[in-house]
Coordinates of N, CA, C and O and ligand atoms in Angstrom, one line a residue:
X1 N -68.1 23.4 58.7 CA -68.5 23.0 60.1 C -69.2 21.6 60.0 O -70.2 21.4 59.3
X2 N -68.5 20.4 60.8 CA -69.4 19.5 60.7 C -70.5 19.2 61.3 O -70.4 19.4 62.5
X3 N -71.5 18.8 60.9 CA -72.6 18.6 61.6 C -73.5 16.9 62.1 O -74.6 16.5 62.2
X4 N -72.2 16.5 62.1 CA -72.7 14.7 62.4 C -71.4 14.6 63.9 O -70.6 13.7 64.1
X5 N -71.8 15.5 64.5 CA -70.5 15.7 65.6 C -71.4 16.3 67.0 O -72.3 17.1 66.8
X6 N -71.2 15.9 68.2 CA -71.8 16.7 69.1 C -70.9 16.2 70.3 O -70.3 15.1 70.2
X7 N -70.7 17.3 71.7 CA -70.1 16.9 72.6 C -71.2 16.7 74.0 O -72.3 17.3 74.3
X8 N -70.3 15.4 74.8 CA -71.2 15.6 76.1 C -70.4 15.3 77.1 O -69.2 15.1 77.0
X9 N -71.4 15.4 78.3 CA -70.7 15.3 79.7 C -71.5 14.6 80.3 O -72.7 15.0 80.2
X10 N -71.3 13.2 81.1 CA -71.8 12.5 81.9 C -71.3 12.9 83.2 O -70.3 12.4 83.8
X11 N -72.5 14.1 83.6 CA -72.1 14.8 85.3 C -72.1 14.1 86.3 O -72.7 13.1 86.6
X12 N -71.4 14.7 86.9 CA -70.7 14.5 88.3 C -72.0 13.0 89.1 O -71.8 11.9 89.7
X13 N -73.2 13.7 88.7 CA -74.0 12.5 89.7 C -74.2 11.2 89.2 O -74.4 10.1 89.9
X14 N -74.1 11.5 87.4 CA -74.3 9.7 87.1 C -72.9 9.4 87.1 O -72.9 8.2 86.6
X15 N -71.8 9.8 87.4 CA -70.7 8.9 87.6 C -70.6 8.7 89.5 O -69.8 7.9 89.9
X16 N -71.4 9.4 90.2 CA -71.1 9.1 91.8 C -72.6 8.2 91.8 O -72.9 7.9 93.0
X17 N -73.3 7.7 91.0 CA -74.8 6.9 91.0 C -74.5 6.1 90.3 O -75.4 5.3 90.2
X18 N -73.1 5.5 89.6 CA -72.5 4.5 88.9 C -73.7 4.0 87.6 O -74.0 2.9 87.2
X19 N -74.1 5.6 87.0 CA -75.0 5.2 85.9 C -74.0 5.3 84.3 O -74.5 5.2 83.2
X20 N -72.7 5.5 84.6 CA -71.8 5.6 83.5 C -72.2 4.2 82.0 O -72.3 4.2 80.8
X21 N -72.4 3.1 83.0 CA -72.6 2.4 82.1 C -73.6 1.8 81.4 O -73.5 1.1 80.4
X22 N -74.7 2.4 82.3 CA -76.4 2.5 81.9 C -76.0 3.8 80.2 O -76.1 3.5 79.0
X23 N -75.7 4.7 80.8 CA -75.8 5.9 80.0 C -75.1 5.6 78.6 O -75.5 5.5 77.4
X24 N -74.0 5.4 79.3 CA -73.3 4.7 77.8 C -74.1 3.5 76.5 O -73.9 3.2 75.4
X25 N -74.8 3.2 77.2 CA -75.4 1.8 76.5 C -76.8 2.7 75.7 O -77.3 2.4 74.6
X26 N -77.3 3.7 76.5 CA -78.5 4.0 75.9 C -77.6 4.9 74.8 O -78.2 5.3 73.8
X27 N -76.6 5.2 74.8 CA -75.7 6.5 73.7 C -75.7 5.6 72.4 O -76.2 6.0 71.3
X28 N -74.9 4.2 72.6 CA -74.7 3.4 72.1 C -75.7 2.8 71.1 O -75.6 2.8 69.9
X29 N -76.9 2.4 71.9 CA -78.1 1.8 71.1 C -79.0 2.6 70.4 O -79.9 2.3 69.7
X30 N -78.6 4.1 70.7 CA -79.3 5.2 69.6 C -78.1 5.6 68.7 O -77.9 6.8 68.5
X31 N -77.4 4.8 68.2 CA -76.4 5.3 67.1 C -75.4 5.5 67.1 O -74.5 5.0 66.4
X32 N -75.3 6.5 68.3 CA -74.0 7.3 68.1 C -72.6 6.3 68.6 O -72.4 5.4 69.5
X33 N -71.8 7.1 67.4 CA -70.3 6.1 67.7 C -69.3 7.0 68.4 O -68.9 8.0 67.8
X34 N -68.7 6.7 69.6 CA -68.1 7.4 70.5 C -66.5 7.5 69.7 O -65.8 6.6 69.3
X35 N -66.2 8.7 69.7 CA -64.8 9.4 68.8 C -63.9 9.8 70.0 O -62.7 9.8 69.9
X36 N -64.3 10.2 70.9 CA -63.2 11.0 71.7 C -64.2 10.5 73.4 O -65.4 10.5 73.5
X37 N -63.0 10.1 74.6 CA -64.0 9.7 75.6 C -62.8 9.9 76.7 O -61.7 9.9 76.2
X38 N -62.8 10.1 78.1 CA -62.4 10.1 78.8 C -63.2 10.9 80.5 O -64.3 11.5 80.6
X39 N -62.5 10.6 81.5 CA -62.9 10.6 82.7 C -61.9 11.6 83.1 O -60.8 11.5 82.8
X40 N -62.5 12.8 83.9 CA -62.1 14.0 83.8 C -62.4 14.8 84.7 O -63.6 15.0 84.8
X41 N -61.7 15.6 85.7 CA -62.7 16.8 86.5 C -62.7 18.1 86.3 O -61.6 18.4 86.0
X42 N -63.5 19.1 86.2 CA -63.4 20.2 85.5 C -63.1 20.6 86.8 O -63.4 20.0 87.8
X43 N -62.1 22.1 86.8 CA -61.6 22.6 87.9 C -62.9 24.0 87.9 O -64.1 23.8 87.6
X44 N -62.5 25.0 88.4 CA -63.3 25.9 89.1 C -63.4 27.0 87.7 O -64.4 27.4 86.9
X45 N -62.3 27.3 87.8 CA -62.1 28.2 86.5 C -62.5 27.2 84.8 O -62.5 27.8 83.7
X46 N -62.9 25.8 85.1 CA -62.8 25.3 83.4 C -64.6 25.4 83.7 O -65.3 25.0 82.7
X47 N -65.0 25.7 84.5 CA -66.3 25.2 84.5 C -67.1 26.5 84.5 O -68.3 26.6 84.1
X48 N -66.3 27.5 84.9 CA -66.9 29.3 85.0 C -66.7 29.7 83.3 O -67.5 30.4 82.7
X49 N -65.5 29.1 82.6 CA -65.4 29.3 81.1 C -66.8 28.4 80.3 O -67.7 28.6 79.5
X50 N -66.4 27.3 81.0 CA -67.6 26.0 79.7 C -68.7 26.7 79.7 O -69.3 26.9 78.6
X51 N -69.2 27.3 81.2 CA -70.7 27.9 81.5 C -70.5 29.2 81.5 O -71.0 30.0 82.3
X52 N -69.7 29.7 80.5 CA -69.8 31.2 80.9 C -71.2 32.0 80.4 O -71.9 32.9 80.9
X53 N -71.2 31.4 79.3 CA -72.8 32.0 78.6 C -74.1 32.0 79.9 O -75.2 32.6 79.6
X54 N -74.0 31.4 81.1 CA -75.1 31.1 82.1 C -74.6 32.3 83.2 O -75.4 32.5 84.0
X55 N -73.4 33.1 83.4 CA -73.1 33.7 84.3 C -73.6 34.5 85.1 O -73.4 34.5 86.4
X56 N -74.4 35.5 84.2 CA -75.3 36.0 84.8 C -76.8 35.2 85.7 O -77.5 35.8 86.5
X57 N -76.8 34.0 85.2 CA -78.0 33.4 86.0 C -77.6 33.2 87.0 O -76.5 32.9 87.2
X58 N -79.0 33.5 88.1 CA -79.2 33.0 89.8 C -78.6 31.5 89.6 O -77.5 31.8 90.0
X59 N -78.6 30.5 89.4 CA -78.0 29.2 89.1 C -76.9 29.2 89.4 O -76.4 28.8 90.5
X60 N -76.2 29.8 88.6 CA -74.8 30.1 88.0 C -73.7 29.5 88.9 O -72.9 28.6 88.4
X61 N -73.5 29.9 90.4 CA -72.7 29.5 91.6 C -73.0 28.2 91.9 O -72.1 27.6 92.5
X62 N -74.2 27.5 91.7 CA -74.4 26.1 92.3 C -74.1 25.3 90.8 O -73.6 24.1 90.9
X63 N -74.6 26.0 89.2 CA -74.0 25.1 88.5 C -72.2 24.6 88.2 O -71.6 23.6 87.7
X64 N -71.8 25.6 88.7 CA -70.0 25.7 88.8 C -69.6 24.8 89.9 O -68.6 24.2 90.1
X65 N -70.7 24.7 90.6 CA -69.8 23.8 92.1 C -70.5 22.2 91.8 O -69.9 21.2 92.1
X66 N -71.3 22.3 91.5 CA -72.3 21.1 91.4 C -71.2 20.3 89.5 O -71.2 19.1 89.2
X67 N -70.6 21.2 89.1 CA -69.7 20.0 88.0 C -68.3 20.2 88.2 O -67.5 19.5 87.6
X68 N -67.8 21.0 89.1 CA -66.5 20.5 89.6 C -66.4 19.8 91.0 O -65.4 20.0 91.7
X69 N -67.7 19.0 91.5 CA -67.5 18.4 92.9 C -66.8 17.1 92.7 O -66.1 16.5 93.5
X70 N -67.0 16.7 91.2 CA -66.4 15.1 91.4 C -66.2 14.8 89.4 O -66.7 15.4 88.5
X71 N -65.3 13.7 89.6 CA -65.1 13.0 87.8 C -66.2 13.7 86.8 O -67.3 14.1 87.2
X72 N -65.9 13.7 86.0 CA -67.4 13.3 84.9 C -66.6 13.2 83.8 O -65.5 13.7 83.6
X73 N -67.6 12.2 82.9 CA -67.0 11.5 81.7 C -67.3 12.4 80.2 O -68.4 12.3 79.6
X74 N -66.4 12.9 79.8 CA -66.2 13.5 78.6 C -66.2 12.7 77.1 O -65.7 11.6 76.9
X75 N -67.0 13.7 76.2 CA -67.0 12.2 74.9 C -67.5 13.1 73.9 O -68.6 13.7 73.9
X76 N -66.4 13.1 72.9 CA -67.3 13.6 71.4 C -68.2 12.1 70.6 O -67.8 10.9 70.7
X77 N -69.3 12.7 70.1 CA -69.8 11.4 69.4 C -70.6 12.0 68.0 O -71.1 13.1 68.0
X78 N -70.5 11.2 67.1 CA -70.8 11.0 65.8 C -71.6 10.3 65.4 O -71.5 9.2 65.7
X79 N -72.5 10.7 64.5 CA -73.4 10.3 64.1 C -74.7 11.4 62.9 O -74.8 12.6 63.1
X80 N -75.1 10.9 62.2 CA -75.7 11.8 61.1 C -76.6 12.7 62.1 O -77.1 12.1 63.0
X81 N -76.9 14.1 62.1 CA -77.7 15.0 62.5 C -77.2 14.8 64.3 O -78.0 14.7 65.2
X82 N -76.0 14.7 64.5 CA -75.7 14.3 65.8 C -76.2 15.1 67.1 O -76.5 14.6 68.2
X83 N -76.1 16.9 66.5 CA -76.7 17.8 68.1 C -78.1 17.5 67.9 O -78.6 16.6 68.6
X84 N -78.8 17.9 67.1 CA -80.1 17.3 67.4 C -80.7 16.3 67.9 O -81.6 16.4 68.8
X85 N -80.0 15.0 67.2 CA -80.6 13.9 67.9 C -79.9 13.7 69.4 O -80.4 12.9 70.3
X86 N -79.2 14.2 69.4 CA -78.4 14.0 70.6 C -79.2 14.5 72.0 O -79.3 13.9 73.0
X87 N -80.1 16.1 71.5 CA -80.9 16.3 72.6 C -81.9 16.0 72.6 O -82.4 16.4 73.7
X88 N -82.9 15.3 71.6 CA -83.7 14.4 72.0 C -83.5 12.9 72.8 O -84.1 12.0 73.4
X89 N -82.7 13.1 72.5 CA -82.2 11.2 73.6 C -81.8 12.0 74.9 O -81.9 11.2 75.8
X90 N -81.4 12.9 75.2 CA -81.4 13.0 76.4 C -82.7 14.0 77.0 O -82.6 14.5 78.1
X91 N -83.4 14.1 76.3 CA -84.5 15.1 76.8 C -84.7 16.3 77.5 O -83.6 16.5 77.9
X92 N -85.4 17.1 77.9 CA -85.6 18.1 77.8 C -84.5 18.5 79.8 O -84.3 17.7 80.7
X93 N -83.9 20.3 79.7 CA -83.0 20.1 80.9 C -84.1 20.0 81.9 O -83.5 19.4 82.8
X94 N -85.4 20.1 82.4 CA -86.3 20.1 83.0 C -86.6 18.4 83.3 O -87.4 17.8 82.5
X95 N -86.0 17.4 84.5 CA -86.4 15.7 84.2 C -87.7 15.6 84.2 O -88.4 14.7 83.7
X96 N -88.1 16.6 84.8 CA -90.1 16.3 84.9 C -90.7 17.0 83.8 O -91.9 16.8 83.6
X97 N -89.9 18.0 82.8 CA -91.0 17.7 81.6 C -90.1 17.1 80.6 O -90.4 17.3 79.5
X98 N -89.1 16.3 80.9 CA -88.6 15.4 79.5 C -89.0 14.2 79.1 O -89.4 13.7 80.1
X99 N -89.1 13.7 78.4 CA -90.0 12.8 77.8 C -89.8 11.7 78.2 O -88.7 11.5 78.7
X100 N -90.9 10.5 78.2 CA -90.3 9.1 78.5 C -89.3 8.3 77.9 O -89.3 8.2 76.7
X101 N -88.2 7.7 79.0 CA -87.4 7.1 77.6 C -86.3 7.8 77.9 O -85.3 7.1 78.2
X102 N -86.1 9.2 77.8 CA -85.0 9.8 77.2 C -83.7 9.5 78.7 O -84.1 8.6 79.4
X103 N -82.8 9.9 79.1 CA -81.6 9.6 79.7 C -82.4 10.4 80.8 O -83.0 9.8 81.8
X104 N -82.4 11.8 80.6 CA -82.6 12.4 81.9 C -84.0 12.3 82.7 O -84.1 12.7 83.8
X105 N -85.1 11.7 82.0 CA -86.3 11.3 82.7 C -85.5 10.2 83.3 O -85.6 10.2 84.5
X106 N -84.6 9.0 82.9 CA -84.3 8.2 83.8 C -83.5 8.2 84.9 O -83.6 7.7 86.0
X107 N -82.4 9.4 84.2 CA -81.6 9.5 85.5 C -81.1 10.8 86.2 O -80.0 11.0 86.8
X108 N -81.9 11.6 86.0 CA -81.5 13.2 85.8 C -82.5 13.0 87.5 O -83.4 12.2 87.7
X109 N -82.0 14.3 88.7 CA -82.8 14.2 90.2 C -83.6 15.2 89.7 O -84.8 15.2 89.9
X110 N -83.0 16.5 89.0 CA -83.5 18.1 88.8 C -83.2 18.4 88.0 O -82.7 17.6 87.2
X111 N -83.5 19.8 87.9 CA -83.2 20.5 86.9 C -81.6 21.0 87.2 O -81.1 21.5 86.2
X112 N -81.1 21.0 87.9 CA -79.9 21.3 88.0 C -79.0 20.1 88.1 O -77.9 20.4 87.8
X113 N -79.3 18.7 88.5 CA -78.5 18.0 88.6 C -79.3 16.7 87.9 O -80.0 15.9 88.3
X114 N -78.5 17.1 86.1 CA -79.8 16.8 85.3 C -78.6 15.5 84.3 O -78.7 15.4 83.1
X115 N -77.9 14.9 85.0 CA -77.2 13.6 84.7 C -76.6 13.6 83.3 O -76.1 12.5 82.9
X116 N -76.5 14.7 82.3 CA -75.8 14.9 80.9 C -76.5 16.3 80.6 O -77.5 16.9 80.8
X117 N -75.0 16.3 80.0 CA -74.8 17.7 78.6 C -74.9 17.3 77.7 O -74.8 16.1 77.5
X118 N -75.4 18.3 76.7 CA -75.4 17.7 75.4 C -75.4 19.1 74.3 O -76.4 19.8 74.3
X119 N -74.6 19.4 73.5 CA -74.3 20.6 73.1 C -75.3 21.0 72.1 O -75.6 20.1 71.4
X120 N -76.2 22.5 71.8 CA -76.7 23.0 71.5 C -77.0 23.4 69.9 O -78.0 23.6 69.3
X121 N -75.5 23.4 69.5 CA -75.2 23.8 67.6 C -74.1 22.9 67.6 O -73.5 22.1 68.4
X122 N -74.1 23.1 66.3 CA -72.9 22.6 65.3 C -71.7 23.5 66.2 O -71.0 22.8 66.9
X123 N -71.6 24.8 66.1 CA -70.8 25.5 66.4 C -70.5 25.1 68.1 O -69.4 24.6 68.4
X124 N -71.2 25.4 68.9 CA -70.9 25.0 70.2 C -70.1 23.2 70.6 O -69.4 22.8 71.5
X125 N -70.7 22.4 69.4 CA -70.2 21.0 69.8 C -68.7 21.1 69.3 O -67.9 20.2 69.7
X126 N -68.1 22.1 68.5 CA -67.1 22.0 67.9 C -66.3 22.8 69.2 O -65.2 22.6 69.6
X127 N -67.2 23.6 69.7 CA -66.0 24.7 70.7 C -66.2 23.8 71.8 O -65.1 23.9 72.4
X128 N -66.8 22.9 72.3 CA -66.9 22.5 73.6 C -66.0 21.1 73.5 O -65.6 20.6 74.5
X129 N -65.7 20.3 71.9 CA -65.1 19.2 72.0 C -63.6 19.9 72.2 O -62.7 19.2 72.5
X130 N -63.4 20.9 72.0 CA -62.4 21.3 71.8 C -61.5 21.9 72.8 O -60.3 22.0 72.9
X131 N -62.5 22.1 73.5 CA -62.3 22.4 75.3 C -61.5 21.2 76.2 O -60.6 21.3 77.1
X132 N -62.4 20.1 75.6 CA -61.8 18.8 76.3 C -61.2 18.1 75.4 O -60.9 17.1 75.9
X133 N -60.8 18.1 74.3 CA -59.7 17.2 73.8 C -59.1 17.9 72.5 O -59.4 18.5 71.5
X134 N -57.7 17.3 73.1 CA -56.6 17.6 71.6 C -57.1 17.5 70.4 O -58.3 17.6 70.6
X135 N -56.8 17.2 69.0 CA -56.9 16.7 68.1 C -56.4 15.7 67.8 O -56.8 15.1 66.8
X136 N -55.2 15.0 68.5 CA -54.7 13.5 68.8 C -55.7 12.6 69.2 O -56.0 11.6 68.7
X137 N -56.2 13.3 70.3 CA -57.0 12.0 71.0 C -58.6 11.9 70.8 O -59.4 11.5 71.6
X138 N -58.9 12.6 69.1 CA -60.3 12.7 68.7 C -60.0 11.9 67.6 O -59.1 12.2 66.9
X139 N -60.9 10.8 67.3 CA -60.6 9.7 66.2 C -61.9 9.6 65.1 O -61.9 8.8 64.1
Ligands
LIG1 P1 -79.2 22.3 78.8 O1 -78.1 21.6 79.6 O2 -80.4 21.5 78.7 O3 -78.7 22.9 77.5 P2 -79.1 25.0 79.9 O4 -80.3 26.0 79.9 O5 -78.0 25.3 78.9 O6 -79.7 23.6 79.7 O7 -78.4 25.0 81.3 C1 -77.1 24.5 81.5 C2 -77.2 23.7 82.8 O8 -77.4 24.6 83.9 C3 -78.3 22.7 82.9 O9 -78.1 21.5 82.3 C4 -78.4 22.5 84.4 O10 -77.4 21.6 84.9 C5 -78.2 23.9 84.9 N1 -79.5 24.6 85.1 C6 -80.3 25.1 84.1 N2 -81.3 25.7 84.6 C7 -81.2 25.6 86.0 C8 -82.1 26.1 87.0 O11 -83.1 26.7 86.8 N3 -81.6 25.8 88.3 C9 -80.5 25.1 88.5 N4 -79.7 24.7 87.5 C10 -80.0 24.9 86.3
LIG2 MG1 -77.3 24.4 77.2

């Protein structure tokens, strides 16, 4: 399993807040080198699968509609200890208790419409890059 690998999603609101290229730049200046990227909408059914571990939560219906309302930018990225660092740079899913600095204190509104994913293990970044991209178009 590698572990210098993590996937994310730049949600629906920082691509309709035109923070794609804010976001990208802070991804950028903390290391990580972008492998796999593209602009994407998840349908109804890809987003009841991606979140299926959340199903049972009260959430559940507003987080399914709230990431298939519009685009969001898909991207495996690399870099040494990559899930880890990956969710400290974007801080905590709560924007009012994540830290200064991090993505979603800057650009996250809630806790539900919290401006990036960012995968949890080794194992989940491998199942979730895998969700959104072939093995062709991961470099
Ligand atoms: P994470 O994205 O920081 O890993 P999770 O607990 O895995 O957070 O939740 C997945 C996503 O579900 C969050 O990023 C957020 O969009 C949404 N979510 C989590 N908790 C709540 C909540 O209490 N209300 C509304 N949406 C939530
Ligand atoms: Mg999570």
């Amino acid at each position: 399993m590698r572990t210098d690998r993590t996937f994310t999603m730049l949600k629906p609101d920082s691509v309709e807040k035109g923070h794609i290229g804010a976001i990208l730049e802070k991804i950028n200046a903390a290391g990580f080198k972008i492998v796999a990227m593209k602009l994407t909408q998840m349908t109804v059914d890809d987003a009841k699968e991606f979140y299926a571990i959340h199903k049972e939560r009260p959430f559940f219906g507003e987080l399914v509609e709230y990431m298939t309302r519009g685009p969001i930018v898909a991207a495996i990225l690399e870099k040494d200890n990559a899930v880890e660092d990956f969710r400290t740079l974007i801080g905590a899913t709560n924007p009012e208790e994540a830290a200064e600095g991090t993505i979603r204190k800057l650009y996250a509104a809630s806790i539900g419409e919290n401006a990036v994913h960012g995968s949890d293990s080794d194992e989940n970044a491998a199942i979730e890059g895998a969700f959104h991209f072939a093995g062709r178009d991961t470099f």
